[in-house]
Structures are given as C-alpha cells and as structure tokens.
PDB file of C-alpha atoms in Angstrom:
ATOM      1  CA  UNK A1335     100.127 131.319 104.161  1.00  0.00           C
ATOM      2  CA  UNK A1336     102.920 128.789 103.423  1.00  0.00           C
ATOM      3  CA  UNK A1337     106.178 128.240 105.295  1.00  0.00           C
ATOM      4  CA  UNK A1338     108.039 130.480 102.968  1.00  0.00           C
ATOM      5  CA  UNK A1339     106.068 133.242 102.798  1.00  0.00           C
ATOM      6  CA  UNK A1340     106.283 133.241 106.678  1.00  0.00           C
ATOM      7  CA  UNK A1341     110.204 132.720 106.870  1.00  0.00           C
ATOM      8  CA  UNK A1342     110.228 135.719 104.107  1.00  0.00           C
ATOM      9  CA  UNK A1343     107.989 138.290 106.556  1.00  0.00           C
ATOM     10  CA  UNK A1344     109.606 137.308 109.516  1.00  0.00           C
ATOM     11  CA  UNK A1345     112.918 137.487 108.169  1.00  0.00           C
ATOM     12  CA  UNK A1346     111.193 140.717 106.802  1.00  0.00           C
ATOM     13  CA  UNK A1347     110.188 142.014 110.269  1.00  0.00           C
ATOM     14  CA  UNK A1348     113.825 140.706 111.646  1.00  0.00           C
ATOM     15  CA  UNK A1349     115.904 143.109 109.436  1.00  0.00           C
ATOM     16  CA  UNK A1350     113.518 146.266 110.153  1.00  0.00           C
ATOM     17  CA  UNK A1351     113.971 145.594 114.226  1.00  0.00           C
ATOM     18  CA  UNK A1352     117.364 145.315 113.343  1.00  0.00           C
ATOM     19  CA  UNK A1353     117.629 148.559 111.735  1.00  0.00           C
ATOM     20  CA  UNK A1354     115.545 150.351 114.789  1.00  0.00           C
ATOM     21  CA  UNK A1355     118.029 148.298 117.474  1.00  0.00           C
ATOM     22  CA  UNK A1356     120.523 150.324 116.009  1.00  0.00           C
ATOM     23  CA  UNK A1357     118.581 154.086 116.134  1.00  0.00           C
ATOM     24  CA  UNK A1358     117.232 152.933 119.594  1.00  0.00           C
ATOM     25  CA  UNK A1359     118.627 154.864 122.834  1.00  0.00           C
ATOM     26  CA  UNK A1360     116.696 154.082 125.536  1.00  0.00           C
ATOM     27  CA  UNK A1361     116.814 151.030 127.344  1.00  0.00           C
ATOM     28  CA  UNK A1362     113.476 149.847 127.751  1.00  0.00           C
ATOM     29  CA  UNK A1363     112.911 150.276 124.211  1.00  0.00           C
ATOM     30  CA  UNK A1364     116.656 148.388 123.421  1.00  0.00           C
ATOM     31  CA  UNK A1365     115.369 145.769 125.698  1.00  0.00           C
ATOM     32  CA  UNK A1366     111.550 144.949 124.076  1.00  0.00           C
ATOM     33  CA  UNK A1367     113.489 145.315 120.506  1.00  0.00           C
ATOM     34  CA  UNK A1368     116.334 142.849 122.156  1.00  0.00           C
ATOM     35  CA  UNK A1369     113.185 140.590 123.034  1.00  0.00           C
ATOM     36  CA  UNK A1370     110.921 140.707 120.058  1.00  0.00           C
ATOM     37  CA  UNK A1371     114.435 139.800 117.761  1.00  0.00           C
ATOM     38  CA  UNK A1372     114.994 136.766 119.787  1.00  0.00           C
ATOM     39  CA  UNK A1373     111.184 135.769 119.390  1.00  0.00           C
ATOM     40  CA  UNK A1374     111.403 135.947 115.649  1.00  0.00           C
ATOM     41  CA  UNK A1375     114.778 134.149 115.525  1.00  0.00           C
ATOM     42  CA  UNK A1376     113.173 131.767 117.556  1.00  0.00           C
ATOM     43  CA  UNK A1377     110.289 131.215 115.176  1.00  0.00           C
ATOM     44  CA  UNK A1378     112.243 131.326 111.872  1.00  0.00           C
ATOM     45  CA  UNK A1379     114.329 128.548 113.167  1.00  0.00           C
ATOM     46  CA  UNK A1380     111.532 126.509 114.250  1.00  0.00           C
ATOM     47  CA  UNK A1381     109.403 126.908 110.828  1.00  0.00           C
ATOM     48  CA  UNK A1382     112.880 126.389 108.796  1.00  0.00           C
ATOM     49  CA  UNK A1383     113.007 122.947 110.963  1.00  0.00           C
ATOM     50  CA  UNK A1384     109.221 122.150 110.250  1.00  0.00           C
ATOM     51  CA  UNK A1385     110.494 122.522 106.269  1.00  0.00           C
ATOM     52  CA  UNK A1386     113.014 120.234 106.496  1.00  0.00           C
ATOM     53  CA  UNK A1387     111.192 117.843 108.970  1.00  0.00           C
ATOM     54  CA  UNK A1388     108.504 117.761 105.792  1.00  0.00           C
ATOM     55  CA  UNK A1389     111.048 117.440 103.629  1.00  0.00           C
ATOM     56  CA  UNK A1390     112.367 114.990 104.939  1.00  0.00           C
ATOM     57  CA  UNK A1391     109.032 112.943 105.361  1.00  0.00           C
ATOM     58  CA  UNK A1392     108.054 113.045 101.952  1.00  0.00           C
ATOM     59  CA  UNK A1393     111.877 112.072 100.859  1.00  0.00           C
ATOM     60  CA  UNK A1394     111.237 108.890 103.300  1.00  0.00           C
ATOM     61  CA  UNK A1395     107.560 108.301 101.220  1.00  0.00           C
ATOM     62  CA  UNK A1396     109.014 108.575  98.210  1.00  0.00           C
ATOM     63  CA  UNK A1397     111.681 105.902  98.918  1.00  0.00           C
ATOM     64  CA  UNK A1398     109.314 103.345 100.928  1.00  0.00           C
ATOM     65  CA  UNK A1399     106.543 104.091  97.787  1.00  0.00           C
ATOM     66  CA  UNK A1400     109.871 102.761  95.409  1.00  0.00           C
ATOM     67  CA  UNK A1401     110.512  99.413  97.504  1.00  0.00           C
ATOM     68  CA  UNK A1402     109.304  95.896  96.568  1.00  0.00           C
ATOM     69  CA  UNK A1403     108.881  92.700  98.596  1.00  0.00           C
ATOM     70  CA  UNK A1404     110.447  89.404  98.502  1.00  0.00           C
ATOM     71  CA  UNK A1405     109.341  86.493  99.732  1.00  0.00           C
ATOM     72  CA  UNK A1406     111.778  84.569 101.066  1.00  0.00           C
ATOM     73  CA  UNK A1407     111.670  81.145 100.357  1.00  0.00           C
ATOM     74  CA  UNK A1408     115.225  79.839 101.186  1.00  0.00           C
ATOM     75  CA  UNK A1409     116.017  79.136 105.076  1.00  0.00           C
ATOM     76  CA  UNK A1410     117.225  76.356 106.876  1.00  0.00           C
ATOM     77  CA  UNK A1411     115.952  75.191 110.082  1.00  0.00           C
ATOM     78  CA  UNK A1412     116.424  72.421 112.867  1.00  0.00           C
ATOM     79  CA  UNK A1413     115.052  71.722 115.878  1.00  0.00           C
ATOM     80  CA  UNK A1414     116.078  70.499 119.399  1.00  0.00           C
ATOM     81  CA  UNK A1415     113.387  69.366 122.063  1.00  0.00           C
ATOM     82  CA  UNK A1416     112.425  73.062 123.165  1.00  0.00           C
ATOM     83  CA  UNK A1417     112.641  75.312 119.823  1.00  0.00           C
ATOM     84  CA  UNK A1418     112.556  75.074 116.077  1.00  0.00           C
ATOM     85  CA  UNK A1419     114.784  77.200 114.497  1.00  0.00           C
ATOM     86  CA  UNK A1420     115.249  78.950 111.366  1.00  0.00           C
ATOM     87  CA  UNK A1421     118.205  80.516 109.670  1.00  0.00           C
ATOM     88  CA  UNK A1422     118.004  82.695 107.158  1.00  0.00           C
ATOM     89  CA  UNK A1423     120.438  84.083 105.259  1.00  0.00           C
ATOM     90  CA  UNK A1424     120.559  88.181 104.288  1.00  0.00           C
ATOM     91  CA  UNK A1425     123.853  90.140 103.732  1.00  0.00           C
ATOM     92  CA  UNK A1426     124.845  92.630 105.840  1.00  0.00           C
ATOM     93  CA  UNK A1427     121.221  92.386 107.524  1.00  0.00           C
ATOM     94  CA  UNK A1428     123.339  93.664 110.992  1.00  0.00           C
ATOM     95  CA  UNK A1429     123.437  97.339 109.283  1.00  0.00           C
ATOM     96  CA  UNK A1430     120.076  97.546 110.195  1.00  0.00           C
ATOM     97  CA  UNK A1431     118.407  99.881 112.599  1.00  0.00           C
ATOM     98  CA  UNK A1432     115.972  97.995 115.247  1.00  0.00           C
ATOM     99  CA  UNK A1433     112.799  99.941 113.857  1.00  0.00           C
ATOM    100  CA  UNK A1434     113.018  98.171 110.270  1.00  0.00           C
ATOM    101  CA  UNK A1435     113.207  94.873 111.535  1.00  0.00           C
ATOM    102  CA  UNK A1436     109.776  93.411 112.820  1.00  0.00           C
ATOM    103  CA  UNK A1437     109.081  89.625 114.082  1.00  0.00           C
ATOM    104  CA  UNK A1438     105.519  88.616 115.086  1.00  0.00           C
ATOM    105  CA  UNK A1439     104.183  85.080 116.174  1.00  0.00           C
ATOM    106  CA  UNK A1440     101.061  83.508 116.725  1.00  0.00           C
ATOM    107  CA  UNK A1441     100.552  79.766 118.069  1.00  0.00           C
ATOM    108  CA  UNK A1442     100.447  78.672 114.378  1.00  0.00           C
ATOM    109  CA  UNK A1443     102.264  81.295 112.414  1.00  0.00           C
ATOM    110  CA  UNK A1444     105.473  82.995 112.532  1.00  0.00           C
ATOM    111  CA  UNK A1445     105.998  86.877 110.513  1.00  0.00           C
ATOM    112  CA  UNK A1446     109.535  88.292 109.822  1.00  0.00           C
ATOM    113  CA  UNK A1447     110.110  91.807 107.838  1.00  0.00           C
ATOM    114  CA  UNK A1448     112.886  93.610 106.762  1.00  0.00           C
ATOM    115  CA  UNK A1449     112.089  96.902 105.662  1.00  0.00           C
ATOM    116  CA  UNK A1450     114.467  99.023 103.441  1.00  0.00           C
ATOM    117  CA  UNK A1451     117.150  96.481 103.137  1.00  0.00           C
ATOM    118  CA  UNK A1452     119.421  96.599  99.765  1.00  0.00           C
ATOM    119  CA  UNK A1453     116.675  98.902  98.272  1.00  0.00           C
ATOM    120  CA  UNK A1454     114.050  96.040  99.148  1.00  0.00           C
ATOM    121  CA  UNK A1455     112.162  94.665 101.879  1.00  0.00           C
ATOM    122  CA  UNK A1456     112.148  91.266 102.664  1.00  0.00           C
ATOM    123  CA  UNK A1457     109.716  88.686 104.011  1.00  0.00           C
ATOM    124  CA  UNK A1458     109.221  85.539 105.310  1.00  0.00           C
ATOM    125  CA  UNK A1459     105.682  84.157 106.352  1.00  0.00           C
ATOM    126  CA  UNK A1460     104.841  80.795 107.384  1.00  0.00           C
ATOM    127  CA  UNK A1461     101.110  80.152 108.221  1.00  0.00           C
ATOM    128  CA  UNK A1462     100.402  77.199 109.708  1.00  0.00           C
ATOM    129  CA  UNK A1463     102.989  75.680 111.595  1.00  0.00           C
ATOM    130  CA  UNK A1464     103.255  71.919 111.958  1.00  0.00           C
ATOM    131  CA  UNK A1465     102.270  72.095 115.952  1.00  0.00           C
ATOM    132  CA  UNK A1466     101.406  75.183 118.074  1.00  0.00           C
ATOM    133  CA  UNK A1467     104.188  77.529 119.370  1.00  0.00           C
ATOM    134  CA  UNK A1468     104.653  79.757 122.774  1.00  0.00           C
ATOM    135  CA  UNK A1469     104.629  83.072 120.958  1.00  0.00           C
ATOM    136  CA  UNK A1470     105.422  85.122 123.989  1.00  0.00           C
ATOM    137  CA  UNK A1471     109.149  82.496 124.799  1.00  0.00           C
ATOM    138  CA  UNK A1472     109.875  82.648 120.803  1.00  0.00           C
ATOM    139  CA  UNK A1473     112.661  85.047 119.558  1.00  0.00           C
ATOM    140  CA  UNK A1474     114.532  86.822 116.752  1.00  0.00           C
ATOM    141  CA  UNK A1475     118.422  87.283 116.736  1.00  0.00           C
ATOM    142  CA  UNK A1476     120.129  89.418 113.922  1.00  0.00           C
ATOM    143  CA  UNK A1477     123.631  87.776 113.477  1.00  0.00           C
ATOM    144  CA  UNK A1478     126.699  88.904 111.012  1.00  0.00           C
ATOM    145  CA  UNK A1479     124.586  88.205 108.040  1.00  0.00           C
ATOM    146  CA  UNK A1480     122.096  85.639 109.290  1.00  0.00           C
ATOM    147  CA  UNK A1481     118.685  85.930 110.954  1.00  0.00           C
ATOM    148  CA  UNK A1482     118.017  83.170 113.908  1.00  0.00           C
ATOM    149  CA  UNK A1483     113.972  82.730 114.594  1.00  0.00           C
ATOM    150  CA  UNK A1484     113.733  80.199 117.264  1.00  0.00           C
ATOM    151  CA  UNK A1485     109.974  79.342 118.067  1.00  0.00           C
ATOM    152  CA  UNK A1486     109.378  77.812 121.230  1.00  0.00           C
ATOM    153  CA  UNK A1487     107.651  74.635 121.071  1.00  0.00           C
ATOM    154  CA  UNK A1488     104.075  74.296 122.916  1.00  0.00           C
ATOM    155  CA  UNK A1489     105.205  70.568 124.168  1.00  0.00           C
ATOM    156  CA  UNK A1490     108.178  70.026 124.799  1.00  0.00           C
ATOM    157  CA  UNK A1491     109.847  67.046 123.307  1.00  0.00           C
ATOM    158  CA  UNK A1492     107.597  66.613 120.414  1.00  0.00           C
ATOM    159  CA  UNK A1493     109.567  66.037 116.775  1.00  0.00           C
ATOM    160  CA  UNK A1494     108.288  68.769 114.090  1.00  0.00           C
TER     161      UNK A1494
END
C-alpha cells in the first residue's frame, strides 16, 4: 500500500470516529473514540511528513544529479616559515552552509570542495605537494568571498 492510499483510509477511518464521537454517550466509549482519533491524527501527520521528507530527498537528487564540477585552477598562494597558503577566490562562498564545504589533507596532497555553489560545485586538488605537510595542524577558513587553505609545513623553515 502506498502513502496515499494510507493517508486516504485513515483519513477514511478519522471522519467515521468522528461521526460516532458525536452519537457516543457514555464515557468510556467517548474516551477510547477520544483516544483512537488522536492515534490516527498522530499517524496521518507522521506519514504526510514521511511524503514530504521523500519529496524532498528526491528534489535534493534531482538538483545534485544537475550539478557539474570545476576545477579550479586560479589561486594564489605564499608562504611564511610554518604554512603555505592558498587563496582562492569564489563569490559569495560565505553563503554557504558548513556541510557543503569539505577540506581533506594528506602529507602530499591537499582536497577542497564546494558543493552546490552558484548551481556548481567547485574543486581544487593538488596531488603531490612540493614537501610533506602536517595534515592534522593544516586548516580551511571561508572569508567574505575568499577561501584561505594554510598547510602546515612538515619542517619548519624550509622554502616551497
């Protein structure tokens, strides 16, 4: 039976205990009909919220199935004797929620991905660093447009 069908009987069933609330006169009987209409209004709402949870989902598919990457291939970057840094520039990358930006690091590699930004997601991969990093002391900031990635150098002091 689908969702429907079940919101249609027990919507069904809700309107008939309705009808015998009202014809009912004792109050044992008012009470179990009292119950048994708050059990079915309980579990209409919750399969009505199931719907639109599924709903919902397969909206969310249907977008993420529509997106395409870019690689990006403009930053900048610098480095001081702890960190190298790199900026990247993405417009109003701030209006994003924490869950669609991911940064990952290895000793030689360094992952950044924006999911469901402008319609796109966007990525920047570099495999291979020039020297090994600290992956655990390296970090990504989310500035007013910008992206900071500052990978902590495994020796200190050593030019990239």
């Amino acid at each position: 039976m689908t969702s429907d069908s079940l919101i249609e009987n027990l919507s069904a069933d809700l309107q008939e205990f309705e009808l015998l609330m009202q014809t009912a006169t004792r109050p044992n009987v008012k009470d179990f009909l009292h119950n048994k209409l708050s059990e079915i209004k309980v579990n209409i709402e919750k399969l009505e919220k199931a719907k639109l949870a599924s709903q919902t989902q397969t909206d969310e598919v249907a977008v993420k199935s529509t997106l395409y990457t870019t690689k990006i291939s403009q930053y900048g970057w610098d480095e001081s004797s702890k960190f190298v840094r790199l900026y990247v520039t993405i417009p109003q990358i701030e209006n994003l929620r924490e869950d669609q930006i991911s940064c990952e690091f290895t000793s030689t590699s360094v992952k950044f991905i924006a999911q469901n930004h402008l319609n796109k997601n966007h990525l920047l991969q570099i495999v291979g660093l020039a020297y090994s990093i600290v992956p655990k002391e390296s970090t990504c900031k989310i500035k007013s447009g910008n992206v900071v990635i500052s990978m902590k150098k495994d020796k200190e002091g050593r030019t990239w």
